[in-house]
Short mmCIF file of C-alpha atoms and ligand atoms in Angstrom, two decimals:
data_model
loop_
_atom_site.label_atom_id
_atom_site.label_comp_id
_atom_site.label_asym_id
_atom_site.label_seq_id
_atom_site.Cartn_x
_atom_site.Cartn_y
_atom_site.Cartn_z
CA UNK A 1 -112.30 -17.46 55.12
CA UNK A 2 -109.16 -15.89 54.01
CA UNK A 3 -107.39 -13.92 56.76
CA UNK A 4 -106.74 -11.49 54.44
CA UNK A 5 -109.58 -8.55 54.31
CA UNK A 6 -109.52 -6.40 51.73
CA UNK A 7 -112.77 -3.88 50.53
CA UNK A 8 -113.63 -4.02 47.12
CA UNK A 9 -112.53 0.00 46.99
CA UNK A 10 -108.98 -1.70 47.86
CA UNK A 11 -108.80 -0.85 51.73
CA UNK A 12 -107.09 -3.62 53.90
CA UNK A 13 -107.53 -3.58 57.61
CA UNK A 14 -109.92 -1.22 59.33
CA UNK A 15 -110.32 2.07 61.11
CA UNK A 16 -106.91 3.57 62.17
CA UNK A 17 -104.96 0.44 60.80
CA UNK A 18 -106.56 1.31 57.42
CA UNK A 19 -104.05 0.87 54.26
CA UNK A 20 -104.67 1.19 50.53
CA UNK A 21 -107.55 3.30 49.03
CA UNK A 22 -107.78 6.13 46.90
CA UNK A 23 -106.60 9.47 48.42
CA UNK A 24 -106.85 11.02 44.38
CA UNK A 25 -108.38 14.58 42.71
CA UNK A 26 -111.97 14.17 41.21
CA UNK A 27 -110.75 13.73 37.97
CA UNK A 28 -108.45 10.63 38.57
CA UNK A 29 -110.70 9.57 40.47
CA UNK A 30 -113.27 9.24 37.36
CA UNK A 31 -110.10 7.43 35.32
CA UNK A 32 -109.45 5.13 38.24
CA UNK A 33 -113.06 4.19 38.29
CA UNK A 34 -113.04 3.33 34.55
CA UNK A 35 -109.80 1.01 35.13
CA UNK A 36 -111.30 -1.25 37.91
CA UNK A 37 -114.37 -1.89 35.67
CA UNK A 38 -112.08 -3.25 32.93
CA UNK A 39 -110.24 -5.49 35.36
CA UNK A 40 -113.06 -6.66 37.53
CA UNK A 41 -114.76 -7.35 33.97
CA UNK A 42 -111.93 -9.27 32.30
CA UNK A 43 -109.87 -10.74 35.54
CA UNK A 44 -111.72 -13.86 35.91
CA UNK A 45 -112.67 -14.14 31.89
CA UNK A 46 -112.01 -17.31 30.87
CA UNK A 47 -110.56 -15.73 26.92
CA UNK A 48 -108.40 -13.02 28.72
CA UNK A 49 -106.73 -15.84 31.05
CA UNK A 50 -106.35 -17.66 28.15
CA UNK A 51 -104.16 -15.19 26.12
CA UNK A 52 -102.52 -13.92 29.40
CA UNK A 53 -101.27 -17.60 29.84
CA UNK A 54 -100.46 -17.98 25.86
CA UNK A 55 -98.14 -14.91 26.51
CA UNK A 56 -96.58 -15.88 29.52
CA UNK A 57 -95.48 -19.43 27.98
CA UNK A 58 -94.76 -18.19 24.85
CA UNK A 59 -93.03 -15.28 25.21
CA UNK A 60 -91.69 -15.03 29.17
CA UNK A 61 -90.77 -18.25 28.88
CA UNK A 62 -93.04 -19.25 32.15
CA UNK A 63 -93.22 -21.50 34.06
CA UNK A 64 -89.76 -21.05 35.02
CA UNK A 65 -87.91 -23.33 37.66
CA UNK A 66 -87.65 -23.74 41.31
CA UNK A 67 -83.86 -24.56 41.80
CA UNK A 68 -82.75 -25.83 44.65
CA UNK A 69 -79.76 -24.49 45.50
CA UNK A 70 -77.15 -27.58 46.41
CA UNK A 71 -73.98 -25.54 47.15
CA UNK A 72 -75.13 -22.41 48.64
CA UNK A 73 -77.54 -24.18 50.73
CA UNK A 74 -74.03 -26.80 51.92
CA UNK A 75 -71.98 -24.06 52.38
CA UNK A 76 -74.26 -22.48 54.83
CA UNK A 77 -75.45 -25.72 56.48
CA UNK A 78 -78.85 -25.24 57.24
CA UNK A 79 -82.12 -25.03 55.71
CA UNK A 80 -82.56 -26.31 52.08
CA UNK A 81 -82.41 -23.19 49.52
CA UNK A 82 -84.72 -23.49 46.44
CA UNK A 83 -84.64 -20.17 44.61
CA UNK A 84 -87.58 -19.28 42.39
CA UNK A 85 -85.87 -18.20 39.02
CA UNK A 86 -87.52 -14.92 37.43
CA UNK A 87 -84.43 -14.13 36.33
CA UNK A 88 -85.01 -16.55 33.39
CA UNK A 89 -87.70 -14.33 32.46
CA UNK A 90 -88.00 -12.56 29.02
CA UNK A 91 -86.25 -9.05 29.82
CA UNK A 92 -84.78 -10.97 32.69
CA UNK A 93 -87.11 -10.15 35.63
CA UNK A 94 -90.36 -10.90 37.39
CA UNK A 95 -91.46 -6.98 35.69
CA UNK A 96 -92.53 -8.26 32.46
CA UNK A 97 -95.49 -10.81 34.24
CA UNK A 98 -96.98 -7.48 35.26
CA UNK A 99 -96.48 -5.49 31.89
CA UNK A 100 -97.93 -8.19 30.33
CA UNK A 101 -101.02 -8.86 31.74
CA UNK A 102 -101.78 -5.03 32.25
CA UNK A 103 -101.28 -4.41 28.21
CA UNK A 104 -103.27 -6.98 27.43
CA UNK A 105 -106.49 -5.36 29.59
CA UNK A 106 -105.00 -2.25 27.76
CA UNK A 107 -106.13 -3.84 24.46
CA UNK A 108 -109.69 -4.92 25.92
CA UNK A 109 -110.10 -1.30 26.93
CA UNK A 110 -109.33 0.14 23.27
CA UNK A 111 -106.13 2.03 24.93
CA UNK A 112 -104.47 4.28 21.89
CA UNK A 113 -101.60 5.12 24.09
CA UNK A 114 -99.62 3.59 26.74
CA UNK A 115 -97.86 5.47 29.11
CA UNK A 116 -95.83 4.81 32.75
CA UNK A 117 -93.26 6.02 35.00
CA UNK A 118 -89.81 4.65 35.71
CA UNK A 119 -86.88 5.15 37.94
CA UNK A 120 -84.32 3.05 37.61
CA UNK A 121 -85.78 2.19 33.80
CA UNK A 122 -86.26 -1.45 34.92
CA UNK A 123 -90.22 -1.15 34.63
CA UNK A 124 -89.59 1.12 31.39
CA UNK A 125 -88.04 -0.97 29.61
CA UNK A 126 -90.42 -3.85 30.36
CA UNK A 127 -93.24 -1.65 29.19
CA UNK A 128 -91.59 -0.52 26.48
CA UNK A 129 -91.04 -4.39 25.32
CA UNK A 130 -94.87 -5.23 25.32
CA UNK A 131 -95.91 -1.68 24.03
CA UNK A 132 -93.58 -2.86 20.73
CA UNK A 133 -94.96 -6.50 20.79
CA UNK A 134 -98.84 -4.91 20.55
CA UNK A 135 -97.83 -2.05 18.82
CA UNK A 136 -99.15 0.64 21.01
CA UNK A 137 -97.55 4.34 21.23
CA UNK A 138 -95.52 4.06 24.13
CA UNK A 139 -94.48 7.04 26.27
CA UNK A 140 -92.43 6.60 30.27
CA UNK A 141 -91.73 9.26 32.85
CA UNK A 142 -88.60 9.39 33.66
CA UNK A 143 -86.64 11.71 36.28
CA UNK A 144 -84.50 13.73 34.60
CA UNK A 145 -81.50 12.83 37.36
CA UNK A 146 -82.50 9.03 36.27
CA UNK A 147 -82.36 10.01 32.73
CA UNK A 148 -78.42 11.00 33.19
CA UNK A 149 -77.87 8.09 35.53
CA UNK A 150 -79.55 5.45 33.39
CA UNK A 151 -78.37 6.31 29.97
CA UNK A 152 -78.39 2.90 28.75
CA UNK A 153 -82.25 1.65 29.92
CA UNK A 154 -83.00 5.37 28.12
CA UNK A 155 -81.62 3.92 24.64
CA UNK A 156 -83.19 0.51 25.29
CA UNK A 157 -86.50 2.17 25.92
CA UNK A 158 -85.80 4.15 22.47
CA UNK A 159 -84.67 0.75 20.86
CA UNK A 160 -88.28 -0.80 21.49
CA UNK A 161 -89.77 2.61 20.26
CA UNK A 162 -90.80 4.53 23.16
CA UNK A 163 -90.48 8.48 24.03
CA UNK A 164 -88.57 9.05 27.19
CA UNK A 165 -90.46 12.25 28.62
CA UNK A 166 -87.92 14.29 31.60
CA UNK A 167 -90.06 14.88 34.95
CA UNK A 168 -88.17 18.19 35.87
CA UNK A 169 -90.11 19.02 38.95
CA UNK A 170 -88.46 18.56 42.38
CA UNK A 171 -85.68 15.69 43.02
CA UNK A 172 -86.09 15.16 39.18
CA UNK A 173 -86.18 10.93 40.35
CA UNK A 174 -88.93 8.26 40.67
CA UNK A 175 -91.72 10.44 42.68
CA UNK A 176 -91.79 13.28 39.83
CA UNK A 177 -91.75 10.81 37.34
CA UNK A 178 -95.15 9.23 38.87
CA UNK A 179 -96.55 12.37 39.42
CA UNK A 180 -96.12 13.30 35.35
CA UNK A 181 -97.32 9.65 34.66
CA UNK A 182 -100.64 10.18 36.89
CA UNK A 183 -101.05 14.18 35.68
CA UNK A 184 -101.19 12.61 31.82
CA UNK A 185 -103.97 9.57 33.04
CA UNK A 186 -106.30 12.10 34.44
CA UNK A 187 -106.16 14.74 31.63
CA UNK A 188 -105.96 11.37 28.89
CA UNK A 189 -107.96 8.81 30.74
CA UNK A 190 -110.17 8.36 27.50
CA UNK A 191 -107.46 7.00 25.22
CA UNK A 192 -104.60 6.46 27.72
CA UNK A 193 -104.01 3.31 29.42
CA UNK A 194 -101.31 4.16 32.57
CA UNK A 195 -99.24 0.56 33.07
CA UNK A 196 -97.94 1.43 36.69
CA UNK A 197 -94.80 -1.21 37.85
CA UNK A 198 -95.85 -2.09 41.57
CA UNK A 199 -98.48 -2.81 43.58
CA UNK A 200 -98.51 0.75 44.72
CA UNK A 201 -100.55 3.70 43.87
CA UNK A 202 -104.53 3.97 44.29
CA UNK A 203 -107.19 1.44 44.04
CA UNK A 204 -107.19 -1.33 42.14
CA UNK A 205 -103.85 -0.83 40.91
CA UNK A 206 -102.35 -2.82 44.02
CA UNK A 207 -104.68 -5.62 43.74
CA UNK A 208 -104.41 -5.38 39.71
CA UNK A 209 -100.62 -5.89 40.36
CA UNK A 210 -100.78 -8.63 42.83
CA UNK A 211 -103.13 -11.03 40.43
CA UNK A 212 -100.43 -10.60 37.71
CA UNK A 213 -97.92 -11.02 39.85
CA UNK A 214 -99.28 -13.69 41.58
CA UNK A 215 -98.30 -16.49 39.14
CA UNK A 216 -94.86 -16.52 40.93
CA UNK A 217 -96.17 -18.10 44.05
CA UNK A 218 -98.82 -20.51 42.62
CA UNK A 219 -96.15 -21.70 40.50
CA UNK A 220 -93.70 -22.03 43.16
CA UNK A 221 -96.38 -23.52 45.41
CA UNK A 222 -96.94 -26.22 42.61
CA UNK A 223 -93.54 -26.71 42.01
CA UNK A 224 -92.09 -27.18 45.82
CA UNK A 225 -95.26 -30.15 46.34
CA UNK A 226 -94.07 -32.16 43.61
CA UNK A 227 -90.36 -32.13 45.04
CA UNK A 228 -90.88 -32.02 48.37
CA UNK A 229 -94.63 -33.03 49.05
CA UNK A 230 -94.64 -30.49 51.53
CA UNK A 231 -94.87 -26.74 51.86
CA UNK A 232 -91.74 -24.23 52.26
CA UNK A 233 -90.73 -23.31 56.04
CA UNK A 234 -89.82 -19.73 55.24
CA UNK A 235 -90.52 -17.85 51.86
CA UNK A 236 -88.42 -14.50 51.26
CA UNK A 237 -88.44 -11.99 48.60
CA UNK A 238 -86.65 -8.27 48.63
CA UNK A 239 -89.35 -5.82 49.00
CA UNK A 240 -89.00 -2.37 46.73
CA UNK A 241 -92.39 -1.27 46.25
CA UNK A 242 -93.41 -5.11 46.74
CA UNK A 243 -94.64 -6.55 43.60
CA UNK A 244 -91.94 -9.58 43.31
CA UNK A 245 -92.94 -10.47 47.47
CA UNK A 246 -96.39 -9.85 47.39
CA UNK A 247 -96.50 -12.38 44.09
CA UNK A 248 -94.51 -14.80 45.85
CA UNK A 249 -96.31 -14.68 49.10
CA UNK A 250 -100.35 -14.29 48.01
CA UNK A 251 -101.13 -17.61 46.98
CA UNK A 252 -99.18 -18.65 50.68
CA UNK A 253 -101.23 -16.13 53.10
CA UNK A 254 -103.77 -18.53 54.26
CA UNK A 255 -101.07 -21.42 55.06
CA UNK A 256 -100.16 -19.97 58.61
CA UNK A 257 -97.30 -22.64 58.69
CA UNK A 258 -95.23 -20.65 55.93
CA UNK A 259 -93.62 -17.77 57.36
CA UNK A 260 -93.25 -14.91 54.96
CA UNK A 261 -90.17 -12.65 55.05
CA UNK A 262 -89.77 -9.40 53.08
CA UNK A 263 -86.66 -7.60 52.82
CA UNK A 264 -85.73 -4.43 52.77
CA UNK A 265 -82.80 -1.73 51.66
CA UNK A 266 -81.23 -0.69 54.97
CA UNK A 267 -78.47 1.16 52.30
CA UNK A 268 -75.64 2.45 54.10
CA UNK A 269 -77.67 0.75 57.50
CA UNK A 270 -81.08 2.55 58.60
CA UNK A 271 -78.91 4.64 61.33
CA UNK A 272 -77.85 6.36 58.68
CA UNK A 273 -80.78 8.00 57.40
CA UNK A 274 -79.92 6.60 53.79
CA UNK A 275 -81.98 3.77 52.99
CA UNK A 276 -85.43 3.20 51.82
CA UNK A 277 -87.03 0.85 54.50
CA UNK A 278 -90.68 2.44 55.07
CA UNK A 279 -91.87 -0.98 56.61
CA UNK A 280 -89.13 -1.23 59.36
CA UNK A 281 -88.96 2.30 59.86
CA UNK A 282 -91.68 4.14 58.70
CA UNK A 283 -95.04 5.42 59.79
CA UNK A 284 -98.33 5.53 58.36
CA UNK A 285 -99.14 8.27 55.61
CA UNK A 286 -100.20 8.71 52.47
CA UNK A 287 -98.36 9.10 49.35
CA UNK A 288 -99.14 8.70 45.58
CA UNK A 289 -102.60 8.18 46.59
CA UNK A 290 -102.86 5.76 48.98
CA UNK A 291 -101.71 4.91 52.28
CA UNK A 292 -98.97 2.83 53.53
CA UNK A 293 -95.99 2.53 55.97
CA UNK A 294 -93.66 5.84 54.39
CA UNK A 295 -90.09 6.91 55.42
CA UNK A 296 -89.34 10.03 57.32
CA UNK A 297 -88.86 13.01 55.27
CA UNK A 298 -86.06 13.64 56.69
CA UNK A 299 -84.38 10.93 55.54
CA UNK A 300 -82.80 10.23 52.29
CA UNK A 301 -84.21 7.29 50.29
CA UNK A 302 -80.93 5.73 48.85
CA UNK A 303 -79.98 1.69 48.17
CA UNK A 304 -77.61 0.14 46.23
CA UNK A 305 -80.19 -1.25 43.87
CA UNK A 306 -82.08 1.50 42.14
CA UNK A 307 -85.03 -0.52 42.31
CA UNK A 308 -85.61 -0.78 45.23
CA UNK A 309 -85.29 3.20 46.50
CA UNK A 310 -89.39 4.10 46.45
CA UNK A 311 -90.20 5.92 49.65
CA UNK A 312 -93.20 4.25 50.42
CA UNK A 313 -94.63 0.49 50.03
CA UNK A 314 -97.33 -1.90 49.11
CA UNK A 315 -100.61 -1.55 51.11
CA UNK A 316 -100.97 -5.44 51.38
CA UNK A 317 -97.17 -5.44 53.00
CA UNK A 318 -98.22 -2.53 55.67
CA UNK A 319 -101.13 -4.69 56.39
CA UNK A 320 -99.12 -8.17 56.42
CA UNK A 321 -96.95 -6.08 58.54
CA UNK A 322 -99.75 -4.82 61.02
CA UNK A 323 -101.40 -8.19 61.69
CA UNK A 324 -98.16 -10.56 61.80
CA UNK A 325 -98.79 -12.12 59.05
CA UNK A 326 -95.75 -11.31 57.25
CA UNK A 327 -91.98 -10.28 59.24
CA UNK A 328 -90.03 -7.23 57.33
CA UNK A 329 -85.99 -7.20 57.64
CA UNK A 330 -83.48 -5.48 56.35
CA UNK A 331 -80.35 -5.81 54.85
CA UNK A 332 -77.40 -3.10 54.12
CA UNK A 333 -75.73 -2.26 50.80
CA UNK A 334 -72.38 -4.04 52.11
CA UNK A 335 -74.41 -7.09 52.68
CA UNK A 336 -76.11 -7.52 49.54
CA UNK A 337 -73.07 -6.88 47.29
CA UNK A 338 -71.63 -9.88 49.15
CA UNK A 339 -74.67 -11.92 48.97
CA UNK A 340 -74.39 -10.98 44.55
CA UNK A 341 -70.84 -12.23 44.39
CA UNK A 342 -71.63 -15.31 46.70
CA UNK A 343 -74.13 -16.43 44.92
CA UNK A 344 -72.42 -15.51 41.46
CA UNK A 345 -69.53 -17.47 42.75
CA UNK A 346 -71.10 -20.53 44.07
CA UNK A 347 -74.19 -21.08 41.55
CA UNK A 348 -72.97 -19.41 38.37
CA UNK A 349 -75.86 -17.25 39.13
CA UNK A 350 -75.46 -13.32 39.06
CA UNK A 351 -78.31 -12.08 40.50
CA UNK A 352 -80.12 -8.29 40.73
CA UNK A 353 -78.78 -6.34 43.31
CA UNK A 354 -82.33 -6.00 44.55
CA UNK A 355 -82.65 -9.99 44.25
CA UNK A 356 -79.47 -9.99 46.41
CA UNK A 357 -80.95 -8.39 49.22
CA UNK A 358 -83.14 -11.44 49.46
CA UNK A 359 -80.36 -13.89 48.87
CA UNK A 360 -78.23 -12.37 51.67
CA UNK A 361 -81.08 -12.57 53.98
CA UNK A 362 -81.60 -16.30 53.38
CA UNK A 363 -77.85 -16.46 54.20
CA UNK A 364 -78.45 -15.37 57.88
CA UNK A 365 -81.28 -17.17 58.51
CA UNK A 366 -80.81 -20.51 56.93
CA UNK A 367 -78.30 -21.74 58.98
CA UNK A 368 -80.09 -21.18 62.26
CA UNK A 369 -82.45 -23.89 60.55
CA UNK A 370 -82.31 -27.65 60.55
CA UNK A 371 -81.36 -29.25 57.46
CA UNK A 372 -84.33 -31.04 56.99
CA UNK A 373 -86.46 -27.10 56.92
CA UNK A 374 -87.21 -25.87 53.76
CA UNK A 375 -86.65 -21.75 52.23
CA UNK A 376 -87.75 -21.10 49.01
CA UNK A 377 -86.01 -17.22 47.44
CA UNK A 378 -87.36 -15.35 45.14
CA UNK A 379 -84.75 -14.42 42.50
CA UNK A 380 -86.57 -11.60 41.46
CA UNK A 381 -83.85 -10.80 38.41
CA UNK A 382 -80.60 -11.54 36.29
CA UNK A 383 -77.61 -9.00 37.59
CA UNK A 384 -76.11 -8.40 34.53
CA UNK A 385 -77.67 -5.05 34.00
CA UNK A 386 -75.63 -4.62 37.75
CA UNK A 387 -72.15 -5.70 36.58
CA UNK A 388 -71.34 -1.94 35.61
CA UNK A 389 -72.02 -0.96 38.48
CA UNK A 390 -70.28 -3.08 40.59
CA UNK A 391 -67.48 -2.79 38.23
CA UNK A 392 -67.57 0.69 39.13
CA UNK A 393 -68.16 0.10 42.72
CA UNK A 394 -64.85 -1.76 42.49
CA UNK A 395 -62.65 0.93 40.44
CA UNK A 396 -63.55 3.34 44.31
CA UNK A 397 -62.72 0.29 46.69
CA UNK A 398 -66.06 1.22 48.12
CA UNK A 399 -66.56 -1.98 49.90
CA UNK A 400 -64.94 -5.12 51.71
CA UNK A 401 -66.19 -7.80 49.97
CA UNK A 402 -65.06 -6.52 46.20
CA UNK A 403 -61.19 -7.59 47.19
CA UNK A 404 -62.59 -11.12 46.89
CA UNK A 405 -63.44 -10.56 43.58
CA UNK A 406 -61.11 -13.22 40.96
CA UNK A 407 -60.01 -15.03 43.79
C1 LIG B 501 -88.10 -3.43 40.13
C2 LIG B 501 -87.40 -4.58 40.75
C3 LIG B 501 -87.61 -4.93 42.11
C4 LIG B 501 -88.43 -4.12 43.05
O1 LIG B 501 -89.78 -4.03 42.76
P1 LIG B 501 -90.90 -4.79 43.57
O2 LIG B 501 -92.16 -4.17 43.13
O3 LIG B 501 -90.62 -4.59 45.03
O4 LIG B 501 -90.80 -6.22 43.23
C5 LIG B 501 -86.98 -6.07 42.58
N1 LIG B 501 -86.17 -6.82 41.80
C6 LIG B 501 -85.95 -6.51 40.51
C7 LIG B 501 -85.05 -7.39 39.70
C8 LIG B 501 -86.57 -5.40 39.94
O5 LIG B 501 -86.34 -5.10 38.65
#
């Protein structure tokens, strides 16, 4: 028996250490209901896994490679580093394994329109890309601060064909923008088909996320046997809302020998109050629907990678988190910028800033591990959609590490 327990209305854990569920109006309720028919009916169809995987080969490019690391892992002189590479990924993240398998159920369920929510435009975008490859009307929430910030993921979106709707309610950011997204899915549920980017939100959505996600850790899993012929020591991912980690880590949680690390955005360091580290410093509530581990509202949710700055997090990771299963972290702004240009430097590998938060992590702990231990990192995505920023960054001296920059 797995030691993962999970209801089949998506609750994991029990009584006061509950997580998950659907906290949702009557109506969305009713729309919800109609979505985890369609994926219960086609998940484990043996036609629908075969397109998913035609898709993923052919057109993410999958499987991708476990690398292992040679000079980062001598320059820190510990553990081996083997980094999982959804960078290489069409659209250059792990986003796209998601978008892809949920547009493809959209199809089964005679969806006319496809809509989601975005904050950064990261998930947008990937929607955007399969919404133009099945030629479905595509339209993404989008805060209407994140509009003005993201300018260029707007025009990509509008490139591949979508509508880039405002949310003009409250902070304008992320949270109105899934709001809008879930307002539209109750009131359309008949011909709308709502593609949500984590596993967050209300039953099955989580669990609908994790199986498409999910292919990063079996591959992985495969892929560290036949070069190692053992399993990883430690496996670490950065943890947003949790999609990339809880991929990596699902097809892991019954081998108790692999510990599982997510990491979190301490921003400008949790003290602060600017960060967006519900799991290390959260408590219990609900949000969008569902309960998890949520930040204080009196803190400002803030990290240097805009993907990663969602209030709240996976179920699954609150209930890794309650039973032990998995450890959470964190790691500051300052920190991950260094870990971006480390590994840029000593790979030829720009990663994410949210992928750097996990890289920077493995730079603390592998070296407090032998050299014949084992980490595998999930490189959740390519930085060069980053490099602006950090040019920026640079242009305000805002941090140490950028004077090493060209050295
Ligand atoms: C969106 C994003 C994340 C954060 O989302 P999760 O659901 O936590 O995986 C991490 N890395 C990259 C590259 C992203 O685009």
């Amino acid at each position: 028996m797995s030691i993962l327990q999970v209801t089949k209305d998506g609750v994991f854990g029990e009584g006061s250490h509950e997580f998950g569920g659907s906290y949702v109006p009557e109506q969305l309720g009713r729309a919800l209901e109609k979505l985890n028919e369609a994926f219960e009916k086609y998940k484990d169809d043996q036609a629908f896994e075969m397109e998913l995987q035609y898709y993923l080969k052919e057109y993410v490019g999958r499987p991708n490679p476990l690398y292992f690391a040679e000079r980062l892992t001598n320059k820190l002189g510990g553990a081996k580093i083997y980094l999982k590479r959804e960078d290489l990924n069409h659209t250059g993240a792990h986003k796209i394994n998601n978008t892809i398998g949920q547009v493809l159920l959209a199809k089964r369920m005679n969806a006319k329109r496809i809509i989601a929510e975005t904050g950064a435009g990261q998930h947008g975008v990937a929607t955007a890309t399969v919404c133009a490859l099945f030629n479905i009307p595509c339209t993404i929430y989008m805060g209407e601060v994140d509009i003005q910030r993201q300018a260029l993921n707007v025009f990509r979106m509008q490139i591949l064909g979508a509508e880039v709707v405002a949310a003009k309610s409250g902070n304008r950011t992320l949270k109105e923008a899934v709001d809008e997204a879930l307002a539209d899915f109750a009131e359309n549920y008949d011909n709308t088909f709502y593609l949500l980017g984590s596993c967050v939100g209300p039953h099955p959505f989580p669990l609908m996320v994790r199986h498409f996600q999910s292919i990063i850790g079996r591959e992985a899993k495969t892929q560290i046997l036949n070069k190692e012929g053992r399993l990883p020591d430690v496996i670490t991912a950065c943890v947003g809302g949790g999609s990339n980690a809880v991929g990596l880590f699902y097809p892991f949680v019954d081998d108790l020998e692999v510990k599982m690390v997510g990491v979190e955005p301490a921003g400008k360091g949790i003290e602060t109050g600017f960060h967006a580290a519900p799991l290390s410093t959260g408590k219990p509530d609900i949000i969008h629907g569902f309960k998890c581990y949520v930040m204080d509202k009196a803190e400002q949710c803030h990290s240097i990678a805009a993907g990663l700055d969602y209030p709240g997090v996976g179920p699954e990771h609150s209930y890794y988190k309650q039973i032990g299963r998995a450890e959470y972290v964190s790691v500051n702004d300052e920190e991950a910028l260094n870990a971006f240009l480390t590994l840029s430097k000593l790979e030829g590998i720009i990663p994410a800033l949210e992928s750097s938060h996990a890289v920077a992590y493995a730079m603390k702990l592998a070296p407090t591990m032998s050299k014949d231990q084992i980490m595998i990192v999930n490189l959740s995505g390519r930085g060069d959609k980053d490099v602006t920023q950090v040019f920026e960054m640079m242009q305000m001296n805002e941090f140490k590490s950028m004077s090493e920059i060209g050295k």
